[in-house]
Short mmCIF file of C-alpha atoms in Angstrom, two decimals:
data_model
loop_
_atom_site.label_atom_id
_atom_site.label_comp_id
_atom_site.label_asym_id
_atom_site.label_seq_id
_atom_site.Cartn_x
_atom_site.Cartn_y
_atom_site.Cartn_z
CA MET A 140 -82.96 167.26 -98.82
CA GLN A 141 -83.96 163.75 -99.49
CA LEU A 142 -87.34 162.57 -100.39
CA SER A 143 -87.55 160.66 -97.08
CA GLN A 144 -86.73 163.74 -95.12
CA ALA A 145 -89.71 165.66 -96.69
CA LEU A 146 -91.92 162.69 -96.26
CA ASP A 147 -90.95 162.59 -92.37
CA VAL A 148 -92.29 166.01 -92.08
CA ILE A 149 -95.44 165.36 -94.14
CA GLU A 150 -96.30 162.34 -92.20
CA ALA A 151 -95.45 164.03 -88.67
CA LEU A 152 -97.67 167.00 -89.41
CA HIS A 153 -100.65 164.75 -90.58
CA ARG A 154 -100.32 162.70 -87.31
CA ALA A 155 -100.12 165.94 -85.19
CA ALA A 156 -103.20 167.15 -86.98
CA GLU A 157 -105.26 164.57 -85.44
CA HIS A 158 -108.16 165.18 -88.11
CA PRO A 159 -111.35 163.15 -86.90
CA ASP A 160 -111.85 161.71 -90.45
CA VAL A 161 -108.29 159.88 -90.64
CA THR A 162 -108.09 156.40 -89.25
CA ASP A 163 -104.59 155.61 -90.27
CA ILE A 164 -101.34 157.09 -91.72
CA THR A 165 -98.73 154.97 -93.15
CA ARG A 166 -95.35 155.08 -95.17
CA TYR A 167 -94.59 153.12 -98.11
CA GLY A 168 -92.21 152.55 -100.68
CA ARG A 169 -88.44 152.09 -100.60
CA ASP A 170 -87.06 154.91 -102.89
CA THR A 171 -85.03 157.47 -101.33
CA ALA A 172 -85.38 159.61 -104.36
CA PRO A 173 -88.09 160.13 -106.83
CA GLY A 174 -88.41 158.11 -110.21
CA GLY A 175 -87.62 154.77 -108.81
CA GLN A 176 -89.15 151.25 -108.90
CA SER A 177 -90.81 151.61 -105.53
CA PRO A 178 -92.25 155.04 -105.09
CA ALA A 179 -92.17 156.33 -101.62
CA GLY A 180 -94.91 158.07 -100.15
CA VAL A 181 -97.35 158.85 -97.19
CA ARG A 182 -100.87 157.17 -97.33
CA ILE A 183 -103.73 158.70 -95.38
CA TRP A 184 -106.70 156.42 -94.73
CA TYR A 185 -110.21 157.90 -94.00
CA ARG A 186 -113.40 156.41 -92.31
CA SER A 187 -115.03 155.77 -95.74
CA GLY A 188 -112.39 153.32 -96.55
CA SER A 189 -110.66 155.52 -99.12
CA SER A 190 -107.10 156.95 -98.98
CA THR A 191 -104.96 159.80 -100.30
CA MET A 192 -101.40 159.11 -101.33
CA LEU A 193 -98.77 161.75 -101.50
CA TRP A 194 -95.66 160.43 -103.16
CA GLY A 195 -92.48 161.60 -104.55
CA GLU A 196 -92.27 162.12 -108.38
CA VAL A 197 -89.57 163.41 -110.41
CA PRO A 198 -90.12 167.28 -110.58
CA HIS A 199 -91.48 168.67 -113.79
CA ARG A 200 -90.11 171.73 -115.14
CA GLU A 201 -93.21 172.74 -116.93
CA ALA A 202 -95.57 172.50 -113.92
CA ALA A 203 -97.09 175.77 -113.09
CA PRO A 204 -98.22 177.10 -109.78
CA VAL A 205 -101.98 176.75 -109.15
CA PRO A 206 -103.58 179.30 -106.82
CA LEU A 207 -104.96 177.97 -103.64
CA PRO A 208 -108.67 177.53 -103.65
CA GLY A 209 -110.71 179.47 -101.10
CA GLU A 210 -112.57 176.27 -100.11
CA MET A 211 -111.67 172.73 -99.49
CA PRO A 212 -112.66 170.44 -102.14
CA PRO A 213 -115.39 167.84 -101.14
CA PRO A 214 -114.42 164.30 -99.70
CA LYS A 215 -115.25 162.71 -102.98
CA LEU A 216 -112.12 164.58 -104.50
CA ARG A 217 -109.75 163.00 -102.14
CA ALA A 218 -106.52 163.53 -104.05
CA ALA A 219 -107.14 167.38 -104.35
CA ARG A 220 -108.44 167.57 -100.92
CA GLY A 221 -105.32 165.63 -99.56
CA LEU A 222 -103.05 168.02 -101.52
CA MET A 223 -104.87 171.13 -100.08
CA PHE A 224 -104.67 169.67 -96.65
CA ALA A 225 -101.05 169.14 -96.79
CA HIS A 226 -100.68 172.70 -98.01
CA HIS A 227 -102.70 173.91 -95.17
CA LEU A 228 -100.70 171.92 -92.70
CA LEU A 229 -97.42 173.47 -94.11
CA ASP A 230 -98.94 177.03 -93.91
CA PHE A 231 -99.87 176.61 -90.25
CA ALA A 232 -96.58 174.86 -89.11
CA GLN A 233 -94.09 176.72 -91.31
CA PRO A 234 -91.44 173.87 -91.06
CA ASP A 235 -87.84 175.55 -91.22
CA VAL A 236 -86.58 172.91 -93.45
CA PHE A 237 -88.65 174.15 -96.33
CA LYS A 238 -88.38 177.44 -97.87
CA SER A 239 -91.64 177.38 -99.94
CA TRP A 240 -94.53 175.26 -101.05
CA GLU A 241 -97.12 175.55 -103.63
CA LEU A 242 -99.95 173.67 -105.44
CA CYS A 243 -98.99 172.98 -109.06
CA SER A 244 -100.37 171.58 -112.28
CA GLN A 245 -98.77 168.76 -114.27
CA PRO A 246 -98.55 169.08 -117.98
CA GLY A 247 -101.15 166.63 -119.62
CA THR A 248 -103.04 165.89 -116.41
CA VAL A 249 -106.42 167.51 -115.99
CA VAL A 250 -107.34 167.28 -112.23
CA PRO A 251 -109.50 169.57 -109.94
CA VAL A 252 -107.42 172.02 -107.95
CA ALA A 253 -103.94 170.59 -108.56
CA ALA A 254 -101.93 167.61 -109.37
CA ALA A 255 -99.01 167.99 -106.98
CA LEU A 256 -97.53 170.00 -104.28
CA ARG A 257 -94.21 171.33 -105.04
CA ILE A 258 -91.94 171.86 -101.88
CA THR A 259 -88.49 173.80 -102.14
CA ALA A 260 -86.35 172.86 -99.24
CA ARG A 261 -83.92 175.32 -97.51
CA ASP A 262 -81.00 173.64 -99.29
CA GLY A 263 -82.80 174.39 -102.61
CA ASP A 264 -83.71 170.80 -103.54
CA VAL A 265 -87.31 170.45 -104.97
CA ILE A 266 -89.60 167.92 -103.72
CA TYR A 267 -92.61 167.27 -105.87
CA LEU A 268 -95.35 165.16 -104.20
CA ARG A 269 -98.08 163.85 -106.41
CA GLY A 270 -101.55 163.41 -105.05
CA THR A 271 -103.48 160.28 -106.04
CA SER A 272 -106.40 158.61 -104.33
CA ALA A 273 -107.86 155.17 -103.86
CA CYS A 274 -111.70 154.60 -103.36
CA GLY A 275 -113.23 152.62 -100.47
CA PRO A 276 -115.59 149.88 -100.97
CA GLY A 277 -118.42 152.11 -102.50
CA GLY A 278 -116.03 153.77 -105.11
CA ALA A 279 -115.96 157.59 -105.27
CA GLY A 280 -119.94 157.39 -104.73
CA GLY A 281 -119.39 156.12 -101.27
CA GLU A 282 -117.74 159.34 -100.17
CA PRO A 283 -119.67 162.01 -98.38
CA GLU A 284 -120.79 164.86 -100.65
CA GLU A 285 -120.16 167.41 -98.09
CA ASP A 286 -117.27 167.59 -95.23
CA GLN A 287 -118.26 165.53 -92.25
CA TYR A 288 -116.26 167.88 -90.05
CA PRO A 289 -116.59 171.36 -91.12
CA ASP A 290 -115.63 172.67 -87.41
CA TYR A 291 -112.23 171.15 -87.56
CA HIS A 292 -109.41 173.35 -87.07
CA ILE A 293 -105.72 172.55 -87.27
CA PRO A 294 -104.71 172.18 -83.64
CA GLU A 295 -101.89 174.06 -81.94
CA GLY A 296 -100.32 170.74 -81.44
CA VAL A 297 -99.12 171.07 -85.18
CA ARG A 298 -97.38 174.05 -84.58
CA GLU A 299 -96.03 172.71 -81.14
CA TRP A 300 -94.65 169.58 -83.06
CA HIS A 301 -92.84 172.21 -85.25
CA LEU A 302 -91.16 174.02 -82.47
CA LYS A 303 -89.98 170.86 -80.79
CA VAL A 304 -88.42 169.59 -83.96
CA ASN A 305 -86.67 172.99 -84.28
CA ALA A 306 -85.46 172.85 -80.85
CA LEU A 307 -84.14 169.39 -81.29
CA SER A 308 -82.28 170.19 -84.66
CA ALA A 309 -80.78 173.33 -83.02
CA GLY A 310 -79.63 171.28 -80.00
CA ARG A 311 -77.87 168.77 -82.32
CA ALA A 312 -76.07 171.40 -84.61
#
């Protein structure tokens, strides 16, 4: 599986999720594989003006699985929150193109929750999406301390998107 294919799934799931805090979702970078000069990823913009970037990085052999926390990190921890939300979307949609996904650490990096989302595709390829964030005009201090949308639930449309993609893929095979 190519990085661009994994990013297509991540982008589509975020769009289908219709989270009320998200104002825009964009793709960036030209690399088709991790480790190039123009890292490819998905950037999610929030009402505060900050963003989370999930971008392809060369997988680390020493990366260790990190248990999924019971609660979503606060908005001021956008990178951790973005990785965990992407994990929740994958859990909900269960895309057939992926065999598994897990949050993981990165050697030499200390971050809350996790540094990346490791995705193993059905073909055995491993996609390692690193999570980073950029603050809005007020910096991390401009982020809400608490979730502004505590009643948000992933809509059934995320699962329906997945079913439509599977049906289309089966029809082309």
